[in-house]
Coordinates of C-alpha atoms in Angstrom, one line a residue:
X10 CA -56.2 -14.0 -15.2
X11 CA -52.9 -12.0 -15.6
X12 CA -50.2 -14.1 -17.4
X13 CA -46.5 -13.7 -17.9
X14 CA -45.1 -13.7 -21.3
X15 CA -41.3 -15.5 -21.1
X16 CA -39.1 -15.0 -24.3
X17 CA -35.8 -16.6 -24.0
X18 CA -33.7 -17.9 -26.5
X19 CA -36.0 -17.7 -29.4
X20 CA -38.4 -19.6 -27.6
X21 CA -41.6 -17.9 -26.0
X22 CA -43.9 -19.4 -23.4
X23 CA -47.0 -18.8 -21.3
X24 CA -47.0 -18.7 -17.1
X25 CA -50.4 -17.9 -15.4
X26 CA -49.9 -15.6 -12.0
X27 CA -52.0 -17.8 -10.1
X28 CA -50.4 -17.2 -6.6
X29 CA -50.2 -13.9 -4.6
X30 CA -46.6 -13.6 -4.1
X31 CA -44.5 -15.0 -7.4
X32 CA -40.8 -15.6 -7.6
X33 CA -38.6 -15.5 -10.5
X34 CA -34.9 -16.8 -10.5
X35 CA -32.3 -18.9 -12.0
X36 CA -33.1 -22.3 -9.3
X37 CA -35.6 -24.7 -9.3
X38 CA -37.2 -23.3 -6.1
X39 CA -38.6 -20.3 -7.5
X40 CA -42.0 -20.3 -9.3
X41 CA -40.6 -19.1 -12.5
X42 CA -37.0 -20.9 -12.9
X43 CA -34.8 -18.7 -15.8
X44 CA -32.5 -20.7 -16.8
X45 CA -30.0 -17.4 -17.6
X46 CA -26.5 -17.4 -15.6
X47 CA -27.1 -13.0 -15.9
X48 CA -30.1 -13.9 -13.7
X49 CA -29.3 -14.5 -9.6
X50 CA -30.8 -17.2 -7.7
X51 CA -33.9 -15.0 -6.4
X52 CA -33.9 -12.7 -8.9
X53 CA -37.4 -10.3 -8.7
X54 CA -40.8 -11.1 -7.3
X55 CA -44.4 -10.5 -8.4
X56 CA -46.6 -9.8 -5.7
X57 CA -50.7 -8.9 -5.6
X58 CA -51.7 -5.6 -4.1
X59 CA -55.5 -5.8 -4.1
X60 CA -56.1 -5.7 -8.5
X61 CA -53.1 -4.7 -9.4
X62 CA -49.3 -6.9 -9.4
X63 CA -46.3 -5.0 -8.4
X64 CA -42.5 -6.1 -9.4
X65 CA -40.1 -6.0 -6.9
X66 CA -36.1 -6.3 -7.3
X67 CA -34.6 -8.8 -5.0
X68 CA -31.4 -6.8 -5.0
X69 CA -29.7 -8.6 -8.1
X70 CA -26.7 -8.2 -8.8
X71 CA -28.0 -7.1 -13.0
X72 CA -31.1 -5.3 -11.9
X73 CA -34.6 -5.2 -12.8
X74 CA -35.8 -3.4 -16.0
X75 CA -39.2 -2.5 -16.5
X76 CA -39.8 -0.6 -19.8
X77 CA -36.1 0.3 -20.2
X78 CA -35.5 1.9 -16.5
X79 CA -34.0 -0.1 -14.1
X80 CA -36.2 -0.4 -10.7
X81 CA -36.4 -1.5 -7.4
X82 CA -40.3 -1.3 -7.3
X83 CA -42.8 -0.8 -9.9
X84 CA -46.5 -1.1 -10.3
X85 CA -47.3 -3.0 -13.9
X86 CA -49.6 -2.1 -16.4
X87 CA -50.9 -4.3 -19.5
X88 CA -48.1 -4.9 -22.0
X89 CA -44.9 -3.3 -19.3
X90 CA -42.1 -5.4 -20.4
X91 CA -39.9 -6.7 -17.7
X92 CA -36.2 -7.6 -18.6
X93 CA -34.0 -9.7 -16.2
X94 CA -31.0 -10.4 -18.0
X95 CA -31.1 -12.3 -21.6
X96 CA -34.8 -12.8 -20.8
X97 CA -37.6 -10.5 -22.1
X98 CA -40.7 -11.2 -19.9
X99 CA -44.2 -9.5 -21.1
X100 CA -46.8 -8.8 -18.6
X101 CA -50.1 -9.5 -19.9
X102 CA -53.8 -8.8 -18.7
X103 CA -57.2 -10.0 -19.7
X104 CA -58.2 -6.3 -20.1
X105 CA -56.3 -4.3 -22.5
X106 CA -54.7 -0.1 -20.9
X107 CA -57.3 1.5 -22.8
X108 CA -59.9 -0.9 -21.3
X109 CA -61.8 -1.8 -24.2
X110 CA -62.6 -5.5 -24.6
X111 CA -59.8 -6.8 -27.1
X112 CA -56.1 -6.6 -26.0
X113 CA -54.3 -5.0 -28.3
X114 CA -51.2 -7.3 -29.3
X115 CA -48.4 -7.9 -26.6
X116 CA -45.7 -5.4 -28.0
X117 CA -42.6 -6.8 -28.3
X118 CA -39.6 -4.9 -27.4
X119 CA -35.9 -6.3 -28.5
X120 CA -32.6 -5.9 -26.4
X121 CA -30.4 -4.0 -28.9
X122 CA -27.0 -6.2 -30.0
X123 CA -24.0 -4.7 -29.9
X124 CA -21.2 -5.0 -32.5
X125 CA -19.1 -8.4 -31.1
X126 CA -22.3 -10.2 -29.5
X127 CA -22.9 -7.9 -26.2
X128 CA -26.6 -7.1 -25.5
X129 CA -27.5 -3.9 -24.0
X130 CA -29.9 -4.4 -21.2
X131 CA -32.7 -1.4 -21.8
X132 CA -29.6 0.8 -21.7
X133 CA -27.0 -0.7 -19.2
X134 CA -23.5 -0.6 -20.4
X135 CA -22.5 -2.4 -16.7
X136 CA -23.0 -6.0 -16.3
X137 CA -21.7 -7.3 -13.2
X138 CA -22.2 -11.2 -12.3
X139 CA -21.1 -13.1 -9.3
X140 CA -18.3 -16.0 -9.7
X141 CA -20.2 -18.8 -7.6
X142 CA -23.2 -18.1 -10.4
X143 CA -21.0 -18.0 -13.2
X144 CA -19.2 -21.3 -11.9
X145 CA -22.4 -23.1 -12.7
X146 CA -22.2 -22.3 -16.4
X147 CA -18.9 -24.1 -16.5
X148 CA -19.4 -26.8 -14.2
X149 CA -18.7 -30.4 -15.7
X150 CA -19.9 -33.0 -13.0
X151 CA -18.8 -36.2 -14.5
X152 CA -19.0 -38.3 -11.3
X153 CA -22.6 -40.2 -11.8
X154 CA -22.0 -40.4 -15.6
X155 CA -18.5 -42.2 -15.2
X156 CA -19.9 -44.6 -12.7
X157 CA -22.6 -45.1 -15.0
X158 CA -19.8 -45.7 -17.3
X159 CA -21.3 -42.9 -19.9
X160 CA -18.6 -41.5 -22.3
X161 CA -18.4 -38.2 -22.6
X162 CA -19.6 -38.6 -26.5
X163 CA -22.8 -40.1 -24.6
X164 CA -23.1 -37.0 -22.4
X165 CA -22.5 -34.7 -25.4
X166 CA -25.6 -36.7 -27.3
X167 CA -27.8 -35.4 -24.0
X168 CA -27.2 -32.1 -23.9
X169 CA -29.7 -29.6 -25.5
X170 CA -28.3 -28.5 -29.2
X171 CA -28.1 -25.1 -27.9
X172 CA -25.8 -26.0 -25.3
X173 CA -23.5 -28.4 -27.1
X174 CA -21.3 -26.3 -29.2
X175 CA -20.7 -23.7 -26.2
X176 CA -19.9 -26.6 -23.5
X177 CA -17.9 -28.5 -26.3
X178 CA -16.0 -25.2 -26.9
X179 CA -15.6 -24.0 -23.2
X180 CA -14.6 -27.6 -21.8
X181 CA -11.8 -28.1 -24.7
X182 CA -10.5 -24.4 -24.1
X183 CA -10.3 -24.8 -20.3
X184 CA -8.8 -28.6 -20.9
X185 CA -5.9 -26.9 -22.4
X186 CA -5.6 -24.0 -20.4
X187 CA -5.5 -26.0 -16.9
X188 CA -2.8 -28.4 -18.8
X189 CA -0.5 -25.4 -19.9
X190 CA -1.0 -23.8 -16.4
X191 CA -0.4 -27.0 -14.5
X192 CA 2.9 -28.1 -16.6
X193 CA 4.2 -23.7 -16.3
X194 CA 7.6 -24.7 -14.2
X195 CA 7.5 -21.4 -12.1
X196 CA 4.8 -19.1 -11.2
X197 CA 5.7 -16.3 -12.7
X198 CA 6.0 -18.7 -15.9
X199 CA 2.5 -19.5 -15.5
X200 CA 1.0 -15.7 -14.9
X201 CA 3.2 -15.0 -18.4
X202 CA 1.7 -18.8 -20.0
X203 CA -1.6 -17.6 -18.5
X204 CA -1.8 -14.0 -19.9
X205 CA -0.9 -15.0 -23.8
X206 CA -3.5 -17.7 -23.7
X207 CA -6.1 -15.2 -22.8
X208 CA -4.9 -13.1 -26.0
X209 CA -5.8 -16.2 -28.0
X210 CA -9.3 -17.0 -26.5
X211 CA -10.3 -13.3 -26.2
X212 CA -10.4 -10.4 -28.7
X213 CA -8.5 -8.0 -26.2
X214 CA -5.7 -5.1 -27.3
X215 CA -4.0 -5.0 -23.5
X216 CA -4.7 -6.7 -20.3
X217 CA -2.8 -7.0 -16.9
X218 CA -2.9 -9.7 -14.3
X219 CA -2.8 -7.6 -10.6
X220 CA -1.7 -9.6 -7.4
X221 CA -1.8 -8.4 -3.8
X222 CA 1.5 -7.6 -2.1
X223 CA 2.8 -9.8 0.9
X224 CA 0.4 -7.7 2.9
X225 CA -2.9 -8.3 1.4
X226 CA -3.7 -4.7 0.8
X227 CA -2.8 -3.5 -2.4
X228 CA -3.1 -4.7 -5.8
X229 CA 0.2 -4.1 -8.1
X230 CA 0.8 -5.2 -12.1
X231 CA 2.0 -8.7 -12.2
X232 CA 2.3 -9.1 -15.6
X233 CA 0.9 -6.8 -18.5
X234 CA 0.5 -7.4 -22.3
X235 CA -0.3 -5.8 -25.4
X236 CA -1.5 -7.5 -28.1
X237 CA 0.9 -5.9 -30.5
X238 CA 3.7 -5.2 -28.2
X239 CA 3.9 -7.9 -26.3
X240 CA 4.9 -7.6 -23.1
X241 CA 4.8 -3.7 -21.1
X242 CA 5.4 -2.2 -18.4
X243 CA 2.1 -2.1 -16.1
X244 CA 2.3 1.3 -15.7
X245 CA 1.7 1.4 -19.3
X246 CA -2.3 0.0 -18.5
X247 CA -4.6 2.4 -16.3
X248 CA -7.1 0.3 -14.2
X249 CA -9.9 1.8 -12.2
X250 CA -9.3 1.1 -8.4
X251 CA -13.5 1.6 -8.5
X252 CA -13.7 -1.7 -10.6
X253 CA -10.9 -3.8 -9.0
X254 CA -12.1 -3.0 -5.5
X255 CA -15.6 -3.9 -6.7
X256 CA -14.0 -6.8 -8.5
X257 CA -11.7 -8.5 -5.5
X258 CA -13.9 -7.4 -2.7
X259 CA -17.5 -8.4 -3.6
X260 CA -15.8 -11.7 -6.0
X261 CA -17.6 -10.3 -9.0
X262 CA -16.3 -10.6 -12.5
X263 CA -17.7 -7.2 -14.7
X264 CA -17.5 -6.1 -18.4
X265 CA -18.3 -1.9 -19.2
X266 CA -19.2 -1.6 -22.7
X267 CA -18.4 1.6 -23.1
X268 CA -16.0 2.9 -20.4
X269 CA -16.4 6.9 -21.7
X270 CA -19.5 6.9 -20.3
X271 CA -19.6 5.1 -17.4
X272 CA -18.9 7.0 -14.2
X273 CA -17.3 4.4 -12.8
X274 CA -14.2 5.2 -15.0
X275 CA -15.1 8.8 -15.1
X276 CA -12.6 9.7 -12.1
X277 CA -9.7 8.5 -13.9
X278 CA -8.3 10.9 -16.1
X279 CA -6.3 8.0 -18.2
X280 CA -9.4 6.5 -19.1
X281 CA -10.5 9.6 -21.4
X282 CA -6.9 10.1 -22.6
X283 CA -6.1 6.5 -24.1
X284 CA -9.5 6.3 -25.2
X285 CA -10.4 2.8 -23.2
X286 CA -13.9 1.8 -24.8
X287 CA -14.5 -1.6 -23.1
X288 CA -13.4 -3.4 -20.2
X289 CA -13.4 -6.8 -19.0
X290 CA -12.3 -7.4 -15.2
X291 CA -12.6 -10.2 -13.3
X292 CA -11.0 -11.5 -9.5
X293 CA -8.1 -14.2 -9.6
X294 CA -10.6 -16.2 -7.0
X295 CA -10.3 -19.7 -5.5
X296 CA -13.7 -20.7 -3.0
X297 CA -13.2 -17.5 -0.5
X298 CA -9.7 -16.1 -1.6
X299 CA -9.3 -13.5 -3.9
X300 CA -5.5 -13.6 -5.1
X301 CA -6.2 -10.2 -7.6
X302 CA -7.9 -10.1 -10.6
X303 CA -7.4 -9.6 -14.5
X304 CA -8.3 -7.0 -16.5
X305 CA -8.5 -6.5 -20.2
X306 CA -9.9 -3.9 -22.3
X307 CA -9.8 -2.5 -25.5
X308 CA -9.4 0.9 -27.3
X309 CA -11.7 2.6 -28.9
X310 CA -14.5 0.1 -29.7
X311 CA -17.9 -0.5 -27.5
X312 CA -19.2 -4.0 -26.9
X313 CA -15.9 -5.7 -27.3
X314 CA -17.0 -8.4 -25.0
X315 CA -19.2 -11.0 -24.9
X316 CA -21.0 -12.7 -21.8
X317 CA -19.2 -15.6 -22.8
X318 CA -15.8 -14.0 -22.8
X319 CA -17.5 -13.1 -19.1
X320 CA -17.5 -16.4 -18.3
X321 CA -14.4 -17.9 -19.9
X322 CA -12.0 -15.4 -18.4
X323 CA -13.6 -16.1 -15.0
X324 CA -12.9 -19.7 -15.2
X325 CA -9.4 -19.0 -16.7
X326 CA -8.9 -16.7 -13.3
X327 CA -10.1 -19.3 -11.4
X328 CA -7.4 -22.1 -13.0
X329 CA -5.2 -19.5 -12.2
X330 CA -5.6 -19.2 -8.8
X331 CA -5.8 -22.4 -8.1
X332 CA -2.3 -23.1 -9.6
X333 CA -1.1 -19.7 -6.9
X334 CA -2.8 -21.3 -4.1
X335 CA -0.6 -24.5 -4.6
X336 CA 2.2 -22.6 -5.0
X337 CA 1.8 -20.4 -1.7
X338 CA 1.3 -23.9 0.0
X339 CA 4.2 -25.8 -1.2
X340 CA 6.3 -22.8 -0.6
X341 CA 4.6 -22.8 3.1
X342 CA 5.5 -26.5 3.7
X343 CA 9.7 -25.8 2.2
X344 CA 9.7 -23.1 4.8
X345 CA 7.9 -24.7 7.9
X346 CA 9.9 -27.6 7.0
X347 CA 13.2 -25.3 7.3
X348 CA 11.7 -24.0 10.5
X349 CA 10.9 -27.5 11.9
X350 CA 14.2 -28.8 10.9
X351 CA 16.1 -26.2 12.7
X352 CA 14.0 -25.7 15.4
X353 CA 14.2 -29.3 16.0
X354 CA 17.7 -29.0 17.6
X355 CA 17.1 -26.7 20.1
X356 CA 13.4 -27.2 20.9
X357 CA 11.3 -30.3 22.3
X358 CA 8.7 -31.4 19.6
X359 CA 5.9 -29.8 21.6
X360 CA 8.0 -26.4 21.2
X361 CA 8.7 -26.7 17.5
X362 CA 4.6 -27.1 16.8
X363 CA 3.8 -24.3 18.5
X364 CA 6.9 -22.4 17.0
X365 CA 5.6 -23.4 13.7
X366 CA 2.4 -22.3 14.0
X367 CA 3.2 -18.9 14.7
X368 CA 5.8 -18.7 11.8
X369 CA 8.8 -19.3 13.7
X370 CA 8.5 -16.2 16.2
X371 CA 7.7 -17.1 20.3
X372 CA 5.2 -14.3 19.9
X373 CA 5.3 -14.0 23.6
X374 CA 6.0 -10.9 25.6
X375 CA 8.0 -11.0 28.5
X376 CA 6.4 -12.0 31.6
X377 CA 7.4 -13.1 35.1
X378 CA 6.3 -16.9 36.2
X379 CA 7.7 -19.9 38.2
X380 CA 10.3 -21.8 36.4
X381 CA 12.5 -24.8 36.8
X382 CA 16.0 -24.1 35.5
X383 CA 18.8 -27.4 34.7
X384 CA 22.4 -26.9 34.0
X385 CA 24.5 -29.3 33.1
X386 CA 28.1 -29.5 32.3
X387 CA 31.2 -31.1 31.4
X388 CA 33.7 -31.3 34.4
X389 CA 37.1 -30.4 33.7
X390 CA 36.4 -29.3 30.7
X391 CA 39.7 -27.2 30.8
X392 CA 42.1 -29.8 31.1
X393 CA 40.2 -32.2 28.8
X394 CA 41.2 -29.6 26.2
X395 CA 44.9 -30.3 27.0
X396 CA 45.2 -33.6 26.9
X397 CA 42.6 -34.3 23.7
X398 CA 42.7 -33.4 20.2
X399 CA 40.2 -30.5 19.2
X400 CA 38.5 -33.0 16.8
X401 CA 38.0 -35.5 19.9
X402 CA 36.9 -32.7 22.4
X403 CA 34.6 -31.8 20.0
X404 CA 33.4 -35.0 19.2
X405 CA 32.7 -36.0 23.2
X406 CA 31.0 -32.3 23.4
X407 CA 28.6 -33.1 20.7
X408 CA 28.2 -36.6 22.8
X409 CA 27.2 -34.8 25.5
X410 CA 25.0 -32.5 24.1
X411 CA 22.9 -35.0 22.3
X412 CA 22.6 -37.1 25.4
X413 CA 21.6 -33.7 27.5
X414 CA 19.3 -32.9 24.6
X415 CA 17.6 -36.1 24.0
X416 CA 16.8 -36.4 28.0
X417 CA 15.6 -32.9 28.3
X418 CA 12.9 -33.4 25.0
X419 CA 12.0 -36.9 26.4
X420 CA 10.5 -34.9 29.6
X421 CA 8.6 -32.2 27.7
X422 CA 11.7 -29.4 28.2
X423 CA 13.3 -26.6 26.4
X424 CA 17.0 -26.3 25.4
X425 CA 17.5 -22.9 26.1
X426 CA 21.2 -23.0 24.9
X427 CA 25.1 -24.4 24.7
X428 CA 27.0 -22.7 26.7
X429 CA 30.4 -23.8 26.1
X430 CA 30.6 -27.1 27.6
X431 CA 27.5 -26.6 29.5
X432 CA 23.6 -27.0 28.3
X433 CA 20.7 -24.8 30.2
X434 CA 17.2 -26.0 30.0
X435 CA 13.9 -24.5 31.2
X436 CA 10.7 -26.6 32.3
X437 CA 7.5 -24.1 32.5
X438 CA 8.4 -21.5 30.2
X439 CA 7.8 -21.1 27.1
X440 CA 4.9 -23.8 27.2
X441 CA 3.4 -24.3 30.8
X442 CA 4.4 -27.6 32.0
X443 CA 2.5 -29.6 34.9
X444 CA 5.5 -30.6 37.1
X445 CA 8.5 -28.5 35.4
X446 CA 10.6 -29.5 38.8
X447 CA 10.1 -33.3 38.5
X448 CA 10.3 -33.2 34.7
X449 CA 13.8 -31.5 35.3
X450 CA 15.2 -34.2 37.8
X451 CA 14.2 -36.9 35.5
X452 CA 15.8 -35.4 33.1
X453 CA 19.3 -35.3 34.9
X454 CA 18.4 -38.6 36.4
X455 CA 18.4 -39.8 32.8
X456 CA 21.3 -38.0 31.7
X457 CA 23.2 -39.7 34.4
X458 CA 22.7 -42.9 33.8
X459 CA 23.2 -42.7 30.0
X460 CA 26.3 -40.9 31.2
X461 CA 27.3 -44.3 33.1
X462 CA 26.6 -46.0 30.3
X463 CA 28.9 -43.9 28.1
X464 CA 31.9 -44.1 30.8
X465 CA 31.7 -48.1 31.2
X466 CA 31.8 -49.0 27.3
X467 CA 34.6 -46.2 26.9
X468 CA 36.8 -46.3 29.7
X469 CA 39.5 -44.9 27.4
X470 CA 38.0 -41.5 27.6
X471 CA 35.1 -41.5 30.6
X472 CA 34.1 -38.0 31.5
X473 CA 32.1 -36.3 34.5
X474 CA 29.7 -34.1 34.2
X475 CA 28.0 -31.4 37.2
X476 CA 24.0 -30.8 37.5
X477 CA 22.3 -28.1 39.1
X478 CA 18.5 -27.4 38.8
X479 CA 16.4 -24.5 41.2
X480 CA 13.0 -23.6 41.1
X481 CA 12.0 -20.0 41.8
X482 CA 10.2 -16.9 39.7
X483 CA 11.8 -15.5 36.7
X484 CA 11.3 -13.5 33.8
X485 CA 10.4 -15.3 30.8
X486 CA 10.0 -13.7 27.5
X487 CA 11.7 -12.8 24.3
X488 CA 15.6 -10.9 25.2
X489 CA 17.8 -8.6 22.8
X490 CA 18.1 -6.4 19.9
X491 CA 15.9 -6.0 16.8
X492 CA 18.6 -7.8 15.2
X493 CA 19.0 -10.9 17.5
X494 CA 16.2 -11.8 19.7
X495 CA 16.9 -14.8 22.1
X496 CA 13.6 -16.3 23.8
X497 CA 15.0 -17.1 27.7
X498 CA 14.8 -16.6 31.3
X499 CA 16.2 -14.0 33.3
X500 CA 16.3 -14.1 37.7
X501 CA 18.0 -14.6 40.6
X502 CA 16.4 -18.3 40.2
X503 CA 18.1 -19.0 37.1
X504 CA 21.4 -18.0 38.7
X505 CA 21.1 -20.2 41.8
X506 CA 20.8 -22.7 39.2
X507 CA 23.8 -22.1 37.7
X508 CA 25.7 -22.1 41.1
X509 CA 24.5 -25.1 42.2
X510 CA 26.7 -26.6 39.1
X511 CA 30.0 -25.6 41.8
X512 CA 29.1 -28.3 44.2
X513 CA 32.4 -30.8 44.2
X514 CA 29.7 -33.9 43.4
X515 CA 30.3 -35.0 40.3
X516 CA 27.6 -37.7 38.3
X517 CA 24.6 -36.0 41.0
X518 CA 22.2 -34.0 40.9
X519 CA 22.2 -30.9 43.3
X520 CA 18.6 -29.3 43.6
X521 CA 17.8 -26.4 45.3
X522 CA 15.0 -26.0 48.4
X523 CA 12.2 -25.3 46.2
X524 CA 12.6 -27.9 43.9
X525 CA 12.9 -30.4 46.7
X526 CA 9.8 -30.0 48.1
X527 CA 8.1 -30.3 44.9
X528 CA 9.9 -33.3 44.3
X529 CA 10.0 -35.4 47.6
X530 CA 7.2 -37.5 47.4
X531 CA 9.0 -39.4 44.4
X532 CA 13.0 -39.0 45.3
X533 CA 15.0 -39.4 47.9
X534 CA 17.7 -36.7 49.0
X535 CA 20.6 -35.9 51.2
X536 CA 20.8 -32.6 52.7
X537 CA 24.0 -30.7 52.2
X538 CA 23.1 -28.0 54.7
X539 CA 23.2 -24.2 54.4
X540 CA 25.2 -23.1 51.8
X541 CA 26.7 -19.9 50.7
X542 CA 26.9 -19.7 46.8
X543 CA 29.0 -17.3 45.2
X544 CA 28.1 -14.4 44.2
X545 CA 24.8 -14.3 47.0
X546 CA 24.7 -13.1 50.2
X547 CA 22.3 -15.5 51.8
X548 CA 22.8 -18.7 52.3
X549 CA 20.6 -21.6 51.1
X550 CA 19.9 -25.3 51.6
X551 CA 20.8 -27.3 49.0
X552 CA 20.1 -31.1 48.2
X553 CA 21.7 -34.1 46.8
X554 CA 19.0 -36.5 45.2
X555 CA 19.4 -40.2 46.0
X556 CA 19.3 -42.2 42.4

């Protein structure tokens, strides 16, 4: 019976291929489970065609070596030597290749170590690993042990010997590393706080931290250092686009241990001139962003870095992103709370949400729909002016105003604007509105009452005010220059509006004919008759609602 030969860690064991089709990854589900964080989740598969097993690559993100040559597909022979990762697997039959009826010993073929700990994979100077599988190999899930109540002394007594001094050694490093990056005041304070504690985990000469620009396109230097110099210009570092694509878009972190030879870094011309031997690069990543990615190499040496560097720079980059995302979102909240606070005075609450959502901007072209237009304002404005103070006839303005404004929010409208001593407010536009016509005579039903109010607890200074509201079609839609833009209504509709204001009646509310019948089964009005407004040539009806 054909048997697999697993040598991992210094430890070798046995595995029968008793079943047709044979798995081999780094989770429980598969048939052989590699405990090896170079190794993906489905890694390669084993698989009988008639006598003979054939190896198949599961498309890994490391590959599938079979004798030294990478392959996708490979039919094995007594004694082929399969390497997925760290982990030399031996492929062994009951017959040995020559046929004869003793197998010949299982020959055993070493990875070749590097100067500074790197293995190279039957040849590969390129090791690229996905974040989510390097995650794992940092992952500390206290939760069950703490509820147990377990120290963390206890947990450290549990864990295999071999796994003790790394976990020991990455916890503390990322302990102190999340404390310096969460205590940096600024963010730029904590890229720079970020960078220099890499230079003392890492054995690195120069590294850069790229970030996208506001548009999420391109990546640009953030912050550059040389261990020597301290810190450089960016300019000063080359980076393969190849790598930091690779990097950013697929959320892989990837070390080249010898960047003269790999074509990868071929097309840069820098590469070759400054003599860049190794390279680490890995994405700034937090779950499903990517906000960049650092890169460090070093000059003229091979197999600078280790799979653990791998791995510890990754989480570094992930502590660091983490502290950007919060950044981005409490500088999200100052501004929408900026917004929201100044939107607030001109715009009902369902306005300002929708404003806010859409970063401020209407974001609506202009289009024609039915409207219901209010104006409101302050009669005898002109000689109020003479006979008050400007502070008081500012004062009883502003009274006004918030009166007119708090009415027209409590019915679901939209301040368009202060016009002097006169407010405008649309119903329908920019948010659709069920009943825009009644919502607007409710409105200047409330503001008259309050304005009763007003007049009977200061008879010193009472003041009138004039209401006119129409209904009709309009254009709607964002008005004016590229340097102020004014969301409002434009129409022969809004100007009836506007001229209804000129009837004598002061303390009423004058609608037009439209608005009436959409408004008569819950008021009562007067008809004023045919009216010529100015500025029209046709006369209308106009009414005077019953409060």
């Amino acid at each position: 019976m054909p048997k697999l030969i697993v040598k991992q860690g210094g430890q070798t064991r046995e595995v029968i291929l008793t079943k047709d089709n044979f798995c081999i990854g780094r989770t429980p589900e598969n048939d052989l489970e590699v405990k090896d964080s170079l190794i993906s989740r489905r890694h390669s598969s084993i698989v009988r065609r008639g006598d003979r097993f054939v190896v198949y690559d599961l498309g890994s993100s490391n590959g599938t070596y079979v004798n030294q040559d990478r392959i996708e597909m490979r039919v094995l022979e007594n004694g082929d030597v399969i390497r997925l990762g760290d982990t030399e697997i031996t492929y062994a039959e009951d017959r040995p290749r020559d046929g004869s009826k003793t197998a010949p010993a299982v020959p055993s073929v070493a990875a070749e170590v590097k100067p500074g700990g790197m293995t190279d994979f039957a040849g590969s100077r390129y090791i690229v690993q996905h974040v989510d599988d390097i995650a794992e190999s940092f992952k500390f899930d206290l939760t069950d042990a703490f509820s147990k109540g377990i120290s963390l002394r206890d947990i450290e007594k549990q864990l295999p010997a071999e796994r003790t001094g790394k976990d020991n050694r990455m916890f503390f490093i990322l302990f102190q590393v999340g404390r310096a990056l969460s205590t940096a005041p600024t963010l730029d304070s904590m890229i720079e706080t970020s960078m220099r504690l890499i230079f003392d985990i890492i054995n690195c000469e120069r590294g850069v931290m790229l970030t996208f620009d506001r548009a999420g396109t391109e990546l640009s230097p953030r912050f550059a250092f040389h261990r020597t110099r301290g810190a450089i210009p960016g300019a000063d570092i080359p980076v393969s686009k190849t790598i930091t694509n690779q990097v950013v878009q697929e959320k892989v972190s990837i070390i080249t241990s010898d960047a003269l030879q790999d074509p990868r870094f071929m097309q840069g011309m820098s590469i070759v001139q400054y003599n860049i031997r190794s390279a680490l690069c890995v994405p700034l990543w937090e779950e499903k962003k990517s906000y960049g990615a650092i890169y460090l190499d070093n000059l003229a040496k091979s197999y600078a870095f280790t799979k653990d560097d791998l791995e510890l720079l990754t989480a570094i980059a992930n502590l660091t992103a983490i502290r950007m995302k919060q950044e981005e979102l409490r500088d999200r909240l100052k501004r929408e709370e900026m917004l929201r606070a100044n939107l607030s005075k001109y715009h009902s609450p369902d306005v300002v949400d929708m404003l806010v959502s859409r970063g401020g901007e209407m974001g609506l072209e202009v289009v024609e729909k039915e409207v219901t237009v209010l104006f409101a304002d302050v009669e005898s404005s002109t000689k109020l002016a003479e006979r008050l103070p400007p502070s008081e006839l500012a004062a009883l303005l502003n009274e006004f105003f918030l009166m007119a404004t708090t009415a027209v929010f409590q019915y679901k409208g939209h301040v368009n604007k202060f016009i002097g001593d006169e407010v405008m407010a649309i119903y329908g536009a920019p948010l659709d509105h069920p009943e825009p016509a009644l919502a607007a005579v409710k409105t200047a039903a409330a503001i008259v009452k309050e304005l009763e109010r007003h007049n009977q607890q200061h008879q010193d200074r009472p003041y009138n005010v004039r209401i006119g509201i129409n209904t009709g079609r309009a254009i709607a839609g964002n008005v004016g220059t590229p340097v102020r833009m004014e969301y409002t209504v434009i129409g022969d509709s809004v100007n009836t509006a506007k001229r209804l204001c000129s009837f004598p009646q002061v303390n009423r509310i004058i609608v037009g004919e439209n608005t009436w019948e959409q408004v008569k089964h819950v008021f009562k009005a007067n008809c004023l008759g045919e009216t010529l407004l100015k500025g029209k040539e046709k006369s209308l009806r106009a009414y005077e609602i019953v409060l």
